[in-house]
Amino acid sequence: YMPVVSGTGLRGISHADTKRIDGKYNEMKDTMLYITDDIELSILDFYGKGLVSYSTSAHMLLRILLIEFTHTKDKSFDLSLSDFMRYRGLKDEKSAREQLRRDLDVLYRLSVTFKERKYKDNPRLYNGIRILQAMPSLERGKARIVFSDMFFQYLQTVSNQIEQFPTALLQLSAKHDRYTFNVGQYLSYLGRTQAGQANQDHLKISTVLDRCDFLTEEQTNGHAKREI
């Protein structure tokens, strides 16, 4: 486990499973929108090369950046390729470098809109804030991370809200273990929010299934149990 800054908006960004949401292409803005009740994610096409999805591996990279911020409290810092590989449990440097570049590209394109519920009487609206100020270049084995002004201000606002994140989840395969990652994050969240309650060690199967969109109502209970 490692400490990581938390907040309503960060939970929404990190827990969003965009493959379960109908992405809607906005031709006027060259933007792919993913919208839930709590958050809106926009992924921009800066280069005219087509849109990309907010992938599980990009989720994982954002978690890594938030862990690093929790340690440094800085707007900008270096993320080494070796540290990225250590977090993700990757062995091949060449493929890890390409993965890091792809994920950084997604985060650079990403903007988010949400309400921070830390302010219960008057939730603060963050509208269309970017995560990164610039596309990080990967040189000499390091990527220079610079958060946008608004995102950094938000992080400072919630910097006293810390959770313990199970970093073993980051070593799951982003391609093959997406559902495990989603469920694992949710279990970690419930472990914190239900601590001390009578049902803290109980979880409804329906809650797990809600995080696994590969299962449909028509599929059998036996199949569902095997997948779980």
mmCIF file of C-alpha atoms in Angstrom:
data_model
loop_
_atom_site.group_PDB
_atom_site.id
_atom_site.type_symbol
_atom_site.label_atom_id
_atom_site.label_comp_id
_atom_site.label_asym_id
_atom_site.label_seq_id
_atom_site.Cartn_x
_atom_site.Cartn_y
_atom_site.Cartn_z
ATOM 1 C CA TYR A 1 0.000 0.000 0.000
ATOM 2 C CA MET A 2 1.084 3.568 -0.658
ATOM 3 C CA PRO A 3 -0.523 6.864 0.396
ATOM 4 C CA VAL A 4 -2.313 8.784 -2.361
ATOM 5 C CA VAL A 5 -4.318 12.007 -2.349
ATOM 6 C CA SER A 6 -8.068 11.511 -2.630
ATOM 7 C CA GLY A 7 -11.208 13.517 -3.365
ATOM 8 C CA THR A 8 -14.583 13.271 -5.089
ATOM 9 C CA GLY A 9 -13.182 14.297 -8.461
ATOM 10 C CA LEU A 10 -10.138 12.037 -8.234
ATOM 11 C CA ARG A 11 -12.288 9.048 -7.316
ATOM 12 C CA GLY A 12 -14.552 9.798 -10.261
ATOM 13 C CA ILE A 13 -11.645 10.032 -12.694
ATOM 14 C CA SER A 14 -9.861 6.978 -11.343
ATOM 15 C CA HIS A 15 -12.924 4.755 -11.018
ATOM 16 C CA ALA A 16 -14.545 5.716 -14.317
ATOM 17 C CA ASP A 17 -14.779 2.714 -16.619
ATOM 18 C CA THR A 18 -15.318 4.418 -19.943
ATOM 19 C CA LYS A 19 -15.874 1.167 -21.841
ATOM 20 C CA ARG A 20 -19.164 0.891 -19.977
ATOM 21 C CA ILE A 21 -20.215 4.379 -21.089
ATOM 22 C CA ASP A 22 -21.324 5.283 -24.580
ATOM 23 C CA GLY A 23 -18.649 7.622 -25.871
ATOM 24 C CA LYS A 24 -20.174 10.391 -27.957
ATOM 25 C CA TYR A 25 -18.118 12.108 -30.648
ATOM 26 C CA ASN A 26 -18.542 15.880 -30.862
ATOM 27 C CA GLU A 27 -17.596 16.884 -34.427
ATOM 28 C CA MET A 28 -17.498 20.595 -33.642
ATOM 29 C CA LYS A 29 -14.819 20.138 -30.992
ATOM 30 C CA ASP A 30 -13.102 16.924 -32.123
ATOM 31 C CA THR A 31 -13.835 15.511 -28.711
ATOM 32 C CA MET A 32 -14.904 12.169 -27.299
ATOM 33 C CA LEU A 33 -17.186 12.615 -24.310
ATOM 34 C CA TYR A 34 -17.775 10.124 -21.504
ATOM 35 C CA ILE A 35 -20.519 11.245 -19.141
ATOM 36 C CA THR A 36 -21.835 9.781 -15.879
ATOM 37 C CA ASP A 37 -23.907 11.293 -13.088
ATOM 38 C CA ASP A 38 -20.766 12.380 -11.259
ATOM 39 C CA ILE A 39 -18.220 13.327 -13.879
ATOM 40 C CA GLU A 40 -17.646 14.255 -17.508
ATOM 41 C CA LEU A 41 -14.449 13.216 -19.257
ATOM 42 C CA SER A 42 -13.419 14.835 -22.533
ATOM 43 C CA ILE A 43 -10.594 13.507 -24.696
ATOM 44 C CA LEU A 44 -9.442 15.950 -27.342
ATOM 45 C CA ASP A 45 -7.924 15.333 -30.764
ATOM 46 C CA PHE A 46 -5.117 17.881 -30.963
ATOM 47 C CA TYR A 47 -3.292 16.304 -33.857
ATOM 48 C CA GLY A 48 -6.047 15.383 -36.290
ATOM 49 C CA LYS A 49 -4.987 11.748 -36.005
ATOM 50 C CA GLY A 50 -8.203 10.475 -34.473
ATOM 51 C CA LEU A 51 -9.512 10.091 -30.960
ATOM 52 C CA VAL A 52 -8.269 7.696 -28.307
ATOM 53 C CA SER A 53 -10.102 6.082 -25.394
ATOM 54 C CA TYR A 54 -9.447 6.615 -21.700
ATOM 55 C CA SER A 55 -7.821 3.228 -21.245
ATOM 56 C CA THR A 56 -7.229 1.204 -18.088
ATOM 57 C CA SER A 57 -3.481 1.729 -18.500
ATOM 58 C CA ALA A 58 -4.087 5.501 -18.502
ATOM 59 C CA HIS A 59 -6.113 5.023 -15.290
ATOM 60 C CA MET A 60 -3.101 3.274 -13.818
ATOM 61 C CA LEU A 61 -0.676 5.990 -14.888
ATOM 62 C CA LEU A 62 -2.868 8.675 -13.318
ATOM 63 C CA ARG A 63 -2.790 6.716 -10.066
ATOM 64 C CA ILE A 64 1.016 6.607 -10.281
ATOM 65 C CA LEU A 65 1.198 10.375 -10.851
ATOM 66 C CA LEU A 66 -1.092 10.985 -7.872
ATOM 67 C CA ILE A 67 1.075 8.756 -5.674
ATOM 68 C CA GLU A 68 4.145 10.727 -6.777
ATOM 69 C CA PHE A 69 2.362 14.041 -6.102
ATOM 70 C CA THR A 70 1.364 12.840 -2.630
ATOM 71 C CA HIS A 71 5.057 12.301 -1.932
ATOM 72 C CA THR A 72 6.425 15.515 -3.490
ATOM 73 C CA LYS A 73 3.457 17.958 -3.239
ATOM 74 C CA ASP A 74 4.978 19.642 -6.316
ATOM 75 C CA LYS A 75 3.300 20.885 -9.480
ATOM 76 C CA SER A 76 6.084 19.387 -11.577
ATOM 77 C CA PHE A 77 8.327 16.381 -11.047
ATOM 78 C CA ASP A 78 10.192 13.708 -12.995
ATOM 79 C CA LEU A 79 8.802 10.229 -13.496
ATOM 80 C CA SER A 80 11.558 7.852 -14.517
ATOM 81 C CA LEU A 81 10.919 5.012 -16.913
ATOM 82 C CA SER A 82 12.423 2.628 -14.360
ATOM 83 C CA ASP A 83 9.953 3.787 -11.676
ATOM 84 C CA PHE A 84 7.065 3.429 -14.142
ATOM 85 C CA MET A 85 8.190 -0.117 -14.917
ATOM 86 C CA ARG A 86 8.486 -0.892 -11.206
ATOM 87 C CA TYR A 87 4.975 0.392 -10.459
ATOM 88 C CA ARG A 88 3.495 -1.529 -13.386
ATOM 89 C CA GLY A 89 5.617 -4.664 -13.017
ATOM 90 C CA LEU A 90 6.904 -4.372 -16.599
ATOM 91 C CA LYS A 91 10.108 -6.043 -17.753
ATOM 92 C CA ASP A 92 10.691 -4.990 -21.366
ATOM 93 C CA GLU A 93 12.041 -1.445 -21.537
ATOM 94 C CA LYS A 94 11.140 -0.811 -25.175
ATOM 95 C CA SER A 95 7.466 -1.771 -24.814
ATOM 96 C CA ALA A 96 7.251 0.024 -21.447
ATOM 97 C CA ARG A 97 8.556 3.223 -23.054
ATOM 98 C CA GLU A 98 5.884 3.057 -25.759
ATOM 99 C CA GLN A 99 3.190 2.315 -23.167
ATOM 100 C CA LEU A 100 4.245 5.306 -21.087
ATOM 101 C CA ARG A 101 4.162 7.562 -24.155
ATOM 102 C CA ARG A 102 0.662 6.372 -25.114
ATOM 103 C CA ASP A 103 -0.679 6.840 -21.598
ATOM 104 C CA LEU A 104 0.871 10.286 -21.238
ATOM 105 C CA ASP A 105 -0.746 11.240 -24.544
ATOM 106 C CA VAL A 106 -4.177 10.213 -23.215
ATOM 107 C CA LEU A 107 -3.712 12.177 -19.988
ATOM 108 C CA TYR A 108 -2.519 15.209 -21.935
ATOM 109 C CA ARG A 109 -5.685 15.129 -24.052
ATOM 110 C CA LEU A 110 -7.937 14.608 -21.031
ATOM 111 C CA SER A 111 -10.101 17.298 -19.435
ATOM 112 C CA VAL A 112 -12.616 16.731 -16.648
ATOM 113 C CA THR A 113 -15.711 18.379 -15.206
ATOM 114 C CA PHE A 114 -16.961 17.471 -11.721
ATOM 115 C CA LYS A 115 -18.181 18.818 -8.393
ATOM 116 C CA GLU A 116 -15.955 18.419 -5.356
ATOM 117 C CA ARG A 117 -18.177 17.307 -2.467
ATOM 118 C CA LYS A 118 -15.648 18.287 0.162
ATOM 119 C CA TYR A 119 -17.757 21.445 0.315
ATOM 120 C CA LYS A 120 -21.051 19.828 1.357
ATOM 121 C CA ASP A 121 -23.106 23.022 1.614
ATOM 122 C CA ASN A 122 -21.808 24.461 -1.632
ATOM 123 C CA PRO A 123 -20.014 21.877 -3.840
ATOM 124 C CA ARG A 124 -17.305 23.525 -5.925
ATOM 125 C CA LEU A 125 -17.618 23.018 -9.674
ATOM 126 C CA TYR A 126 -14.464 22.282 -11.648
ATOM 127 C CA ASN A 127 -15.363 22.767 -15.283
ATOM 128 C CA GLY A 128 -13.218 21.372 -18.092
ATOM 129 C CA ILE A 129 -9.899 21.377 -16.240
ATOM 130 C CA ARG A 130 -6.901 19.778 -17.889
ATOM 131 C CA ILE A 131 -4.727 17.253 -16.082
ATOM 132 C CA LEU A 132 -1.382 18.093 -17.698
ATOM 133 C CA GLN A 133 -0.107 21.492 -18.774
ATOM 134 C CA ALA A 134 1.989 20.102 -21.623
ATOM 135 C CA MET A 135 2.722 16.813 -23.314
ATOM 136 C CA PRO A 136 5.687 15.411 -21.377
ATOM 137 C CA SER A 137 8.747 14.522 -23.400
ATOM 138 C CA LEU A 138 10.472 11.268 -22.517
ATOM 139 C CA GLU A 139 14.205 11.954 -22.580
ATOM 140 C CA ARG A 140 17.123 10.192 -20.908
ATOM 141 C CA GLY A 141 14.736 7.761 -19.293
ATOM 142 C CA LYS A 142 12.585 10.415 -17.594
ATOM 143 C CA ALA A 143 9.281 12.160 -18.292
ATOM 144 C CA ARG A 144 8.850 15.686 -16.937
ATOM 145 C CA ILE A 145 5.325 15.847 -15.479
ATOM 146 C CA VAL A 146 3.719 19.297 -15.159
ATOM 147 C CA PHE A 147 0.158 19.523 -13.880
ATOM 148 C CA SER A 148 -2.089 22.270 -15.206
ATOM 149 C CA ASP A 149 -2.618 25.278 -12.908
ATOM 150 C CA MET A 150 -6.253 24.384 -12.175
ATOM 151 C CA PHE A 151 -5.594 20.701 -11.529
ATOM 152 C CA PHE A 152 -2.675 21.548 -9.237
ATOM 153 C CA GLN A 153 -4.866 24.016 -7.327
ATOM 154 C CA TYR A 154 -7.463 21.276 -6.938
ATOM 155 C CA LEU A 155 -4.840 18.809 -5.680
ATOM 156 C CA GLN A 156 -3.722 21.351 -3.089
ATOM 157 C CA THR A 157 -7.338 21.747 -1.965
ATOM 158 C CA VAL A 158 -7.743 18.032 -1.229
ATOM 159 C CA SER A 159 -4.118 17.294 -0.282
ATOM 160 C CA ASN A 160 -5.088 16.577 3.334
ATOM 161 C CA GLN A 161 -7.399 13.761 2.199
ATOM 162 C CA ILE A 162 -5.161 10.686 1.995
ATOM 163 C CA GLU A 163 -6.041 7.071 1.302
ATOM 164 C CA GLN A 164 -3.915 3.939 1.190
ATOM 165 C CA PHE A 165 -3.867 2.509 -2.331
ATOM 166 C CA PRO A 166 -3.046 -1.186 -2.976
ATOM 167 C CA THR A 167 -0.233 -0.795 -5.500
ATOM 168 C CA ALA A 168 -0.410 -4.494 -6.455
ATOM 169 C CA LEU A 169 -3.410 -3.481 -8.607
ATOM 170 C CA LEU A 170 -1.054 -1.465 -10.819
ATOM 171 C CA GLN A 171 0.781 -4.651 -11.795
ATOM 172 C CA LEU A 172 -2.314 -6.253 -13.279
ATOM 173 C CA SER A 173 -2.525 -6.463 -17.053
ATOM 174 C CA ALA A 174 -4.370 -3.389 -18.299
ATOM 175 C CA LYS A 175 -5.575 -5.437 -21.269
ATOM 176 C CA HIS A 176 -6.581 -8.730 -19.649
ATOM 177 C CA ASP A 177 -7.325 -7.747 -16.035
ATOM 178 C CA ARG A 178 -9.413 -4.606 -16.525
ATOM 179 C CA TYR A 179 -12.326 -6.020 -14.536
ATOM 180 C CA THR A 180 -10.048 -7.186 -11.730
ATOM 181 C CA PHE A 181 -8.577 -3.682 -11.562
ATOM 182 C CA ASN A 182 -12.054 -2.100 -11.440
ATOM 183 C CA VAL A 183 -13.293 -4.476 -8.741
ATOM 184 C CA GLY A 184 -10.029 -4.166 -6.785
ATOM 185 C CA GLN A 185 -10.273 -0.378 -6.681
ATOM 186 C CA TYR A 186 -13.881 -0.607 -5.530
ATOM 187 C CA LEU A 187 -13.044 -3.148 -2.816
ATOM 188 C CA SER A 188 -10.308 -0.840 -1.574
ATOM 189 C CA TYR A 189 -12.793 2.041 -1.490
ATOM 190 C CA LEU A 190 -15.363 -0.027 0.430
ATOM 191 C CA GLY A 191 -12.681 -1.176 2.854
ATOM 192 C CA ARG A 192 -12.127 2.443 3.827
ATOM 193 C CA THR A 193 -15.733 3.652 3.849
ATOM 194 C CA GLN A 194 -17.173 0.617 5.663
ATOM 195 C CA ALA A 195 -14.427 0.244 8.271
ATOM 196 C CA GLY A 196 -15.899 -0.382 11.691
ATOM 197 C CA GLN A 197 -19.353 -1.221 10.365
ATOM 198 C CA ALA A 198 -21.065 -4.552 10.923
ATOM 199 C CA ASN A 199 -20.966 -5.340 7.194
ATOM 200 C CA GLN A 200 -17.350 -4.290 6.634
ATOM 201 C CA ASP A 201 -16.340 -7.822 5.572
ATOM 202 C CA HIS A 202 -19.379 -8.454 3.362
ATOM 203 C CA LEU A 203 -20.001 -7.571 -0.260
ATOM 204 C CA LYS A 204 -23.018 -8.327 -2.409
ATOM 205 C CA ILE A 205 -22.315 -10.331 -5.566
ATOM 206 C CA SER A 206 -24.553 -7.894 -7.440
ATOM 207 C CA THR A 207 -22.156 -5.093 -6.466
ATOM 208 C CA VAL A 208 -19.233 -7.016 -7.951
ATOM 209 C CA LEU A 209 -21.184 -7.822 -11.109
ATOM 210 C CA ASP A 210 -21.992 -4.152 -11.567
ATOM 211 C CA ARG A 211 -18.247 -3.586 -12.053
ATOM 212 C CA CYS A 212 -18.023 -6.376 -14.645
ATOM 213 C CA ASP A 213 -19.778 -5.269 -17.815
ATOM 214 C CA PHE A 214 -18.838 -8.477 -19.673
ATOM 215 C CA LEU A 215 -21.671 -10.227 -17.789
ATOM 216 C CA THR A 216 -25.236 -9.745 -19.047
ATOM 217 C CA GLU A 217 -28.557 -10.569 -17.438
ATOM 218 C CA GLU A 218 -28.962 -13.494 -19.843
ATOM 219 C CA GLN A 219 -25.782 -15.232 -18.717
ATOM 220 C CA THR A 220 -26.031 -18.031 -16.170
ATOM 221 C CA ASN A 221 -25.087 -17.846 -12.534
ATOM 222 C CA GLY A 222 -22.544 -20.599 -13.134
ATOM 223 C CA HIS A 223 -20.758 -18.501 -15.759
ATOM 224 C CA ALA A 224 -20.815 -15.481 -13.487
ATOM 225 C CA LYS A 225 -19.273 -17.454 -10.624
ATOM 226 C CA ARG A 226 -16.491 -18.762 -12.857
ATOM 227 C CA GLU A 227 -15.639 -15.250 -14.048
ATOM 228 C CA ILE A 228 -15.615 -13.888 -10.485
#
